[in-house]
mmCIF file of C-alpha atoms in Angstrom:
data_model
loop_
_atom_site.group_PDB
_atom_site.id
_atom_site.type_symbol
_atom_site.label_atom_id
_atom_site.label_comp_id
_atom_site.label_asym_id
_atom_site.label_seq_id
_atom_site.Cartn_x
_atom_site.Cartn_y
_atom_site.Cartn_z
ATOM 1 C CA UNK A 1 33.565 35.733 28.445
ATOM 2 C CA UNK A 2 34.383 34.457 24.975
ATOM 3 C CA UNK A 3 37.613 33.677 23.172
ATOM 4 C CA UNK A 4 38.450 32.723 19.625
ATOM 5 C CA UNK A 5 37.469 29.095 19.266
ATOM 6 C CA UNK A 6 39.688 28.280 16.315
ATOM 7 C CA UNK A 7 43.111 26.796 17.147
ATOM 8 C CA UNK A 8 45.952 29.278 17.415
ATOM 9 C CA UNK A 9 49.658 28.693 17.015
ATOM 10 C CA UNK A 10 51.930 29.187 19.971
ATOM 11 C CA UNK A 11 54.232 32.226 19.663
ATOM 12 C CA UNK A 12 57.108 29.729 19.571
ATOM 13 C CA UNK A 13 55.446 26.817 17.739
ATOM 14 C CA UNK A 14 58.503 24.548 17.583
ATOM 15 C CA UNK A 15 60.846 23.021 20.140
ATOM 16 C CA UNK A 16 64.642 23.235 20.217
ATOM 17 C CA UNK A 17 64.852 20.489 17.584
ATOM 18 C CA UNK A 18 62.594 22.376 15.198
ATOM 19 C CA UNK A 19 59.675 19.977 15.643
ATOM 20 C CA UNK A 20 56.143 21.251 16.114
ATOM 21 C CA UNK A 21 55.155 21.509 19.767
ATOM 22 C CA UNK A 22 52.138 19.385 20.613
ATOM 23 C CA UNK A 23 49.423 19.313 23.236
ATOM 24 C CA UNK A 24 47.779 16.337 24.898
ATOM 25 C CA UNK A 25 44.225 16.891 26.122
ATOM 26 C CA UNK A 26 42.294 15.327 29.012
ATOM 27 C CA UNK A 27 38.542 15.963 29.248
ATOM 28 C CA UNK A 28 36.394 14.931 32.227
ATOM 29 C CA UNK A 29 32.646 14.578 31.686
ATOM 30 C CA UNK A 30 29.520 12.675 32.698
ATOM 31 C CA UNK A 31 26.244 11.681 31.071
ATOM 32 C CA UNK A 32 27.755 8.942 28.884
ATOM 33 C CA UNK A 33 29.350 5.644 29.848
ATOM 34 C CA UNK A 34 32.948 5.010 28.840
ATOM 35 C CA UNK A 35 31.762 2.397 26.336
ATOM 36 C CA UNK A 36 29.215 4.740 24.778
ATOM 37 C CA UNK A 37 31.779 7.501 24.547
ATOM 38 C CA UNK A 38 34.434 5.267 22.980
ATOM 39 C CA UNK A 39 32.048 4.164 20.235
ATOM 40 C CA UNK A 40 30.885 7.732 19.700
ATOM 41 C CA UNK A 41 34.524 8.778 19.133
ATOM 42 C CA UNK A 42 35.061 5.936 16.664
ATOM 43 C CA UNK A 43 31.943 6.981 14.751
ATOM 44 C CA UNK A 44 33.106 10.592 14.698
ATOM 45 C CA UNK A 45 36.755 10.179 13.678
ATOM 46 C CA UNK A 46 37.271 6.563 12.716
ATOM 47 C CA UNK A 47 39.246 3.909 14.518
ATOM 48 C CA UNK A 48 38.632 0.647 16.279
ATOM 49 C CA UNK A 49 37.324 0.327 19.829
ATOM 50 C CA UNK A 50 39.151 -2.092 22.095
ATOM 51 C CA UNK A 51 38.242 -2.865 25.708
ATOM 52 C CA UNK A 52 41.529 -2.793 27.606
ATOM 53 C CA UNK A 53 40.061 -3.727 30.995
ATOM 54 C CA UNK A 54 36.899 -3.198 32.997
ATOM 55 C CA UNK A 55 35.755 0.389 32.410
ATOM 56 C CA UNK A 56 38.788 1.134 30.214
ATOM 57 C CA UNK A 57 38.638 1.498 26.439
ATOM 58 C CA UNK A 58 41.063 2.580 23.759
ATOM 59 C CA UNK A 59 40.031 3.845 20.336
ATOM 60 C CA UNK A 60 42.874 2.892 18.001
ATOM 61 C CA UNK A 61 43.959 4.626 14.789
ATOM 62 C CA UNK A 62 41.531 7.537 14.865
ATOM 63 C CA UNK A 63 42.142 10.729 12.903
ATOM 64 C CA UNK A 64 43.667 12.037 16.151
ATOM 65 C CA UNK A 65 45.743 8.951 16.926
ATOM 66 C CA UNK A 66 44.887 6.594 19.768
ATOM 67 C CA UNK A 67 42.412 7.919 22.340
ATOM 68 C CA UNK A 68 41.849 6.475 25.813
ATOM 69 C CA UNK A 69 38.406 6.542 27.439
ATOM 70 C CA UNK A 70 37.896 5.343 31.006
ATOM 71 C CA UNK A 71 36.005 5.826 34.246
ATOM 72 C CA UNK A 72 38.309 8.121 36.205
ATOM 73 C CA UNK A 73 38.669 6.247 39.482
ATOM 74 C CA UNK A 74 41.292 3.841 40.747
ATOM 75 C CA UNK A 75 38.458 1.625 42.015
ATOM 76 C CA UNK A 76 37.608 0.611 38.452
ATOM 77 C CA UNK A 77 40.540 -1.803 38.621
ATOM 78 C CA UNK A 78 39.076 -3.578 41.651
ATOM 79 C CA UNK A 79 35.545 -3.945 40.291
ATOM 80 C CA UNK A 80 35.557 -7.745 40.435
ATOM 81 C CA UNK A 81 32.065 -8.404 41.797
ATOM 82 C CA UNK A 82 28.537 -7.225 41.249
ATOM 83 C CA UNK A 83 28.811 -5.204 44.477
ATOM 84 C CA UNK A 84 31.845 -3.341 43.182
ATOM 85 C CA UNK A 85 30.055 -2.710 39.913
ATOM 86 C CA UNK A 86 26.981 -1.446 41.734
ATOM 87 C CA UNK A 87 29.162 0.930 43.715
ATOM 88 C CA UNK A 88 30.787 2.252 40.552
ATOM 89 C CA UNK A 89 27.395 2.763 38.943
ATOM 90 C CA UNK A 90 26.332 4.879 41.923
ATOM 91 C CA UNK A 91 29.618 6.781 41.791
ATOM 92 C CA UNK A 92 28.923 7.838 38.205
ATOM 93 C CA UNK A 93 26.924 10.698 39.664
ATOM 94 C CA UNK A 94 30.196 12.373 40.668
ATOM 95 C CA UNK A 95 33.050 10.345 39.079
ATOM 96 C CA UNK A 96 33.815 11.467 35.531
ATOM 97 C CA UNK A 97 34.492 9.533 32.399
ATOM 98 C CA UNK A 98 37.760 10.825 30.959
ATOM 99 C CA UNK A 99 38.961 11.264 27.382
ATOM 100 C CA UNK A 100 42.749 11.292 27.026
ATOM 101 C CA UNK A 101 44.260 12.057 23.633
ATOM 102 C CA UNK A 102 47.686 11.409 22.221
ATOM 103 C CA UNK A 103 49.831 14.555 21.796
ATOM 104 C CA UNK A 104 48.122 16.595 19.070
ATOM 105 C CA UNK A 105 49.160 19.364 16.743
ATOM 106 C CA UNK A 106 47.180 22.469 17.805
ATOM 107 C CA UNK A 107 45.573 22.473 14.357
ATOM 108 C CA UNK A 108 43.817 19.234 15.338
ATOM 109 C CA UNK A 109 41.944 20.773 18.264
ATOM 110 C CA UNK A 110 39.058 21.718 15.998
ATOM 111 C CA UNK A 111 38.484 18.028 15.328
ATOM 112 C CA UNK A 112 38.476 17.382 19.065
ATOM 113 C CA UNK A 113 35.815 20.056 19.450
ATOM 114 C CA UNK A 114 33.724 18.178 16.883
ATOM 115 C CA UNK A 115 33.908 15.128 19.160
ATOM 116 C CA UNK A 116 32.814 17.290 22.105
ATOM 117 C CA UNK A 117 29.873 18.685 20.104
ATOM 118 C CA UNK A 118 28.714 15.189 19.209
ATOM 119 C CA UNK A 119 29.098 14.081 22.826
ATOM 120 C CA UNK A 120 27.010 17.076 23.920
ATOM 121 C CA UNK A 121 24.281 16.152 21.447
ATOM 122 C CA UNK A 122 24.249 12.664 22.955
ATOM 123 C CA UNK A 123 23.890 13.758 26.562
ATOM 124 C CA UNK A 124 27.384 14.639 27.832
ATOM 125 C CA UNK A 125 27.392 17.049 30.767
ATOM 126 C CA UNK A 126 30.092 19.165 32.369
ATOM 127 C CA UNK A 127 31.045 20.891 35.583
ATOM 128 C CA UNK A 128 28.143 23.358 35.811
ATOM 129 C CA UNK A 129 25.433 20.693 35.629
ATOM 130 C CA UNK A 130 25.579 19.723 39.301
ATOM 131 C CA UNK A 131 27.015 20.802 42.656
ATOM 132 C CA UNK A 132 29.416 17.873 42.851
ATOM 133 C CA UNK A 133 30.583 17.762 39.227
ATOM 134 C CA UNK A 134 34.040 19.269 39.612
ATOM 135 C CA UNK A 135 35.073 18.290 36.085
ATOM 136 C CA UNK A 136 37.987 19.879 34.301
ATOM 137 C CA UNK A 137 40.009 19.993 31.108
ATOM 138 C CA UNK A 138 43.765 19.527 31.247
ATOM 139 C CA UNK A 139 46.138 20.715 28.522
ATOM 140 C CA UNK A 140 49.583 19.113 28.492
ATOM 141 C CA UNK A 141 51.553 21.612 26.445
ATOM 142 C CA UNK A 142 54.990 20.505 25.274
ATOM 143 C CA UNK A 143 57.777 22.781 26.470
ATOM 144 C CA UNK A 144 60.056 24.383 23.901
ATOM 145 C CA UNK A 145 63.195 23.439 25.825
ATOM 146 C CA UNK A 146 64.601 22.531 29.231
ATOM 147 C CA UNK A 147 66.721 25.601 29.952
ATOM 148 C CA UNK A 148 65.789 28.232 32.522
ATOM 149 C CA UNK A 149 65.009 30.732 29.768
ATOM 150 C CA UNK A 150 62.697 28.218 28.084
ATOM 151 C CA UNK A 151 60.557 27.565 31.164
ATOM 152 C CA UNK A 152 60.722 30.497 33.594
ATOM 153 C CA UNK A 153 58.970 33.228 31.514
ATOM 154 C CA UNK A 154 55.912 31.048 30.912
ATOM 155 C CA UNK A 155 55.733 30.110 34.572
ATOM 156 C CA UNK A 156 56.087 33.776 35.550
ATOM 157 C CA UNK A 157 53.392 34.833 33.090
ATOM 158 C CA UNK A 158 50.970 32.273 34.435
ATOM 159 C CA UNK A 159 51.711 33.095 38.081
ATOM 160 C CA UNK A 160 51.284 36.835 37.534
ATOM 161 C CA UNK A 161 48.135 36.423 35.412
ATOM 162 C CA UNK A 162 46.453 33.562 37.254
ATOM 163 C CA UNK A 163 44.199 35.926 39.193
ATOM 164 C CA UNK A 164 43.127 37.478 35.890
ATOM 165 C CA UNK A 165 42.176 34.058 34.538
ATOM 166 C CA UNK A 166 40.179 33.304 37.672
ATOM 167 C CA UNK A 167 38.532 36.731 37.762
ATOM 168 C CA UNK A 168 37.455 37.035 34.123
ATOM 169 C CA UNK A 169 36.259 33.442 33.750
ATOM 170 C CA UNK A 170 35.652 32.019 37.246
ATOM 171 C CA UNK A 171 35.937 28.276 37.672
ATOM 172 C CA UNK A 172 32.925 26.320 38.869
ATOM 173 C CA UNK A 173 32.122 26.412 42.598
ATOM 174 C CA UNK A 174 32.512 22.639 42.928
ATOM 175 C CA UNK A 175 36.089 22.879 41.668
ATOM 176 C CA UNK A 176 36.934 25.845 43.894
ATOM 177 C CA UNK A 177 35.856 23.836 46.932
ATOM 178 C CA UNK A 178 38.229 21.003 46.006
ATOM 179 C CA UNK A 179 42.008 21.370 46.418
ATOM 180 C CA UNK A 180 42.996 20.176 42.926
ATOM 181 C CA UNK A 181 43.285 23.607 41.277
ATOM 182 C CA UNK A 182 44.201 25.871 44.187
ATOM 183 C CA UNK A 183 45.956 29.129 43.191
ATOM 184 C CA UNK A 184 49.670 29.559 43.590
ATOM 185 C CA UNK A 185 50.601 30.829 47.022
ATOM 186 C CA UNK A 186 51.636 34.453 47.343
ATOM 187 C CA UNK A 187 55.030 33.226 48.541
ATOM 188 C CA UNK A 188 55.558 31.378 45.255
ATOM 189 C CA UNK A 189 54.428 34.367 43.177
ATOM 190 C CA UNK A 190 56.854 36.519 45.191
ATOM 191 C CA UNK A 191 59.649 34.105 44.369
ATOM 192 C CA UNK A 192 58.801 33.912 40.671
ATOM 193 C CA UNK A 193 58.392 37.673 40.321
ATOM 194 C CA UNK A 194 61.871 38.225 41.756
ATOM 195 C CA UNK A 195 63.252 35.567 39.399
ATOM 196 C CA UNK A 196 66.473 35.251 41.365
ATOM 197 C CA UNK A 197 67.580 32.065 39.608
ATOM 198 C CA UNK A 198 70.782 31.271 37.754
ATOM 199 C CA UNK A 199 69.885 27.794 36.536
ATOM 200 C CA UNK A 200 66.834 25.613 35.972
ATOM 201 C CA UNK A 201 67.972 23.696 39.059
ATOM 202 C CA UNK A 202 67.601 26.866 41.148
ATOM 203 C CA UNK A 203 64.044 27.312 39.867
ATOM 204 C CA UNK A 204 63.129 23.696 40.601
ATOM 205 C CA UNK A 205 64.560 23.927 44.123
ATOM 206 C CA UNK A 206 62.667 27.144 44.886
ATOM 207 C CA UNK A 207 59.381 25.779 43.532
ATOM 208 C CA UNK A 208 59.699 22.545 45.495
ATOM 209 C CA UNK A 209 60.548 24.407 48.677
ATOM 210 C CA UNK A 210 57.560 26.733 48.314
ATOM 211 C CA UNK A 211 54.741 24.752 46.659
ATOM 212 C CA UNK A 212 55.597 21.018 46.506
ATOM 213 C CA UNK A 213 52.163 19.875 45.346
ATOM 214 C CA UNK A 214 50.343 18.915 42.174
ATOM 215 C CA UNK A 215 47.138 20.645 43.287
ATOM 216 C CA UNK A 216 47.560 23.859 41.339
ATOM 217 C CA UNK A 217 45.982 25.329 38.212
ATOM 218 C CA UNK A 218 49.370 24.927 36.526
ATOM 219 C CA UNK A 219 51.138 21.809 37.775
ATOM 220 C CA UNK A 220 54.877 22.113 37.075
ATOM 221 C CA UNK A 221 55.949 18.891 38.775
ATOM 222 C CA UNK A 222 55.814 16.711 35.616
ATOM 223 C CA UNK A 223 58.274 19.058 33.879
ATOM 224 C CA UNK A 224 60.526 19.319 36.897
ATOM 225 C CA UNK A 225 60.566 15.551 37.377
ATOM 226 C CA UNK A 226 61.449 15.156 33.696
ATOM 227 C CA UNK A 227 64.440 17.444 34.296
ATOM 228 C CA UNK A 228 65.443 16.361 37.830
ATOM 229 C CA UNK A 229 63.689 13.199 38.990
ATOM 230 C CA UNK A 230 65.591 12.857 42.268
ATOM 231 C CA UNK A 231 64.744 16.366 43.439
ATOM 232 C CA UNK A 232 61.028 15.968 42.788
ATOM 233 C CA UNK A 233 60.785 12.464 44.254
ATOM 234 C CA UNK A 234 62.450 13.660 47.444
ATOM 235 C CA UNK A 235 60.221 16.728 47.761
ATOM 236 C CA UNK A 236 56.869 15.023 47.158
ATOM 237 C CA UNK A 237 57.597 11.763 48.973
ATOM 238 C CA UNK A 238 54.337 10.366 50.327
ATOM 239 C CA UNK A 239 52.145 12.617 48.179
ATOM 240 C CA UNK A 240 50.350 11.736 44.948
ATOM 241 C CA UNK A 241 52.691 10.222 42.339
ATOM 242 C CA UNK A 242 54.154 12.398 39.604
ATOM 243 C CA UNK A 243 54.743 11.178 36.057
ATOM 244 C CA UNK A 244 57.718 12.800 34.352
ATOM 245 C CA UNK A 245 56.625 14.644 31.229
ATOM 246 C CA UNK A 246 58.152 17.572 29.285
ATOM 247 C CA UNK A 247 54.841 19.440 29.239
ATOM 248 C CA UNK A 248 53.063 22.175 31.169
ATOM 249 C CA UNK A 249 50.153 20.471 32.955
ATOM 250 C CA UNK A 250 47.565 23.259 32.705
ATOM 251 C CA UNK A 251 44.558 22.019 34.628
ATOM 252 C CA UNK A 252 42.648 25.190 35.511
ATOM 253 C CA UNK A 253 39.800 25.122 32.915
ATOM 254 C CA UNK A 254 36.353 23.721 33.678
ATOM 255 C CA UNK A 255 34.778 21.189 31.353
ATOM 256 C CA UNK A 256 31.634 22.895 30.064
ATOM 257 C CA UNK A 257 30.986 20.398 27.302
ATOM 258 C CA UNK A 258 27.205 20.766 27.586
ATOM 259 C CA UNK A 259 27.360 24.515 26.858
ATOM 260 C CA UNK A 260 27.199 25.241 23.096
ATOM 261 C CA UNK A 261 29.507 28.290 23.259
ATOM 262 C CA UNK A 262 32.291 26.394 25.067
ATOM 263 C CA UNK A 263 35.202 24.718 23.291
ATOM 264 C CA UNK A 264 38.606 23.212 23.918
ATOM 265 C CA UNK A 265 39.858 25.667 21.286
ATOM 266 C CA UNK A 266 38.778 28.588 23.465
ATOM 267 C CA UNK A 267 40.677 27.189 26.454
ATOM 268 C CA UNK A 268 43.695 26.691 24.200
ATOM 269 C CA UNK A 269 43.469 30.369 23.215
ATOM 270 C CA UNK A 270 43.802 31.316 26.886
ATOM 271 C CA UNK A 271 46.989 29.281 27.179
ATOM 272 C CA UNK A 272 48.384 30.821 23.975
ATOM 273 C CA UNK A 273 47.726 34.243 25.514
ATOM 274 C CA UNK A 274 49.843 33.270 28.534
ATOM 275 C CA UNK A 275 52.741 32.261 26.283
ATOM 276 C CA UNK A 276 52.448 35.506 24.325
ATOM 277 C CA UNK A 277 52.714 37.476 27.552
ATOM 278 C CA UNK A 278 55.722 35.324 28.483
ATOM 279 C CA UNK A 279 57.505 36.381 25.294
ATOM 280 C CA UNK A 280 56.925 40.090 25.919
ATOM 281 C CA UNK A 281 59.793 40.904 28.262
ATOM 282 C CA UNK A 282 58.615 44.471 28.888
ATOM 283 C CA UNK A 283 55.114 43.574 30.045
ATOM 284 C CA UNK A 284 56.425 40.665 32.092
ATOM 285 C CA UNK A 285 58.839 43.018 33.871
ATOM 286 C CA UNK A 286 56.033 45.545 34.460
ATOM 287 C CA UNK A 287 53.803 42.855 35.943
ATOM 288 C CA UNK A 288 56.605 41.651 38.222
ATOM 289 C CA UNK A 289 57.363 45.194 39.408
ATOM 290 C CA UNK A 290 53.684 45.921 40.012
ATOM 291 C CA UNK A 291 53.339 42.691 41.986
ATOM 292 C CA UNK A 292 56.227 43.770 44.233
ATOM 293 C CA UNK A 293 54.504 47.128 44.826
ATOM 294 C CA UNK A 294 51.217 45.346 45.465
ATOM 295 C CA UNK A 295 52.831 43.101 48.086
ATOM 296 C CA UNK A 296 54.634 46.018 49.724
ATOM 297 C CA UNK A 297 51.440 48.003 50.240
ATOM 298 C CA UNK A 298 49.617 47.629 53.535
ATOM 299 C CA UNK A 299 46.239 48.489 52.003
ATOM 300 C CA UNK A 300 45.990 46.037 49.089
ATOM 301 C CA UNK A 301 44.388 42.613 49.088
ATOM 302 C CA UNK A 302 45.010 39.609 46.860
ATOM 303 C CA UNK A 303 41.682 40.330 45.181
ATOM 304 C CA UNK A 304 42.988 43.758 44.086
ATOM 305 C CA UNK A 305 45.762 42.212 42.027
ATOM 306 C CA UNK A 306 43.539 41.017 39.175
ATOM 307 C CA UNK A 307 42.423 44.570 38.446
ATOM 308 C CA UNK A 308 46.005 45.873 38.532
ATOM 309 C CA UNK A 309 47.207 43.141 36.195
ATOM 310 C CA UNK A 310 44.304 43.708 33.801
ATOM 311 C CA UNK A 311 45.155 47.404 33.560
ATOM 312 C CA UNK A 312 48.756 46.526 32.651
ATOM 313 C CA UNK A 313 47.658 43.963 30.069
ATOM 314 C CA UNK A 314 45.209 46.422 28.521
ATOM 315 C CA UNK A 315 47.809 49.200 28.221
ATOM 316 C CA UNK A 316 50.327 46.827 26.672
ATOM 317 C CA UNK A 317 47.918 45.463 24.062
ATOM 318 C CA UNK A 318 47.577 42.011 25.631
ATOM 319 C CA UNK A 319 43.785 42.003 25.766
ATOM 320 C CA UNK A 320 43.197 38.312 25.021
ATOM 321 C CA UNK A 321 42.464 37.495 28.676
ATOM 322 C CA UNK A 322 40.302 40.563 29.310
ATOM 323 C CA UNK A 323 36.477 40.622 29.351
#
């Protein structure tokens, strides 16, 4: 399916202080070394390339601010011998090089797509170019505030529309086989649809009790740790570390950088559609009610929900996520 590639504004483009909300972008790819990619970025949007450590580069003072480029494995830090280096070179078949931007204004995403186009022309490949290339794109979208009413509707909209996202634009098989972007559990969607919360603390507690993991298409733990560090640290003790950050960590999209009709801007448009649904109280209530009916029926399956949700979105004029 296709979406508008040009950057779109969020329905609420500013935070509680009146500042423009920003988005940090992480792009996983292969086909280029981290050094080659760093210099390509500098050629495309200016800046100076600095080697921070083995397999880690930073492009300073680009048109998009500082950009990190590195081989996305913790083992890069222990590559102290030729044997380690040889192992990393072999791992490049499945370990991505990652681009990580500073927080950007959405209007700058077009420039990022120019970088992706140049990378594609120079041999960059994405998730559909091999069985083991489970590469993704992560959007870290700044929240508009920390109150329950600032966060819950967007989380509800995503939870109730996640099956639509997966149905209309399926993620690559290699990513589905890995646990990193598993769908929300039905128990969590039940909880979010009921929305029986009085405070943001109630929401955090319910989420942590039901789905205390980062391995979801929308990872809420960075936001929740930003708001209540103790609660998150206690719930995910012994699991992968969580960095506190006031941003939705939307990690569902594939990286299809080698496909000419793909763009970061198109993935951004899908997120904007989720936030637009979140701000339409009537359609959000209809989706929640329909989910309750869906769960109460003895003859429906999880796979039926996408079609039900799409019918509601179509009737209500929210067709951005539809084929």
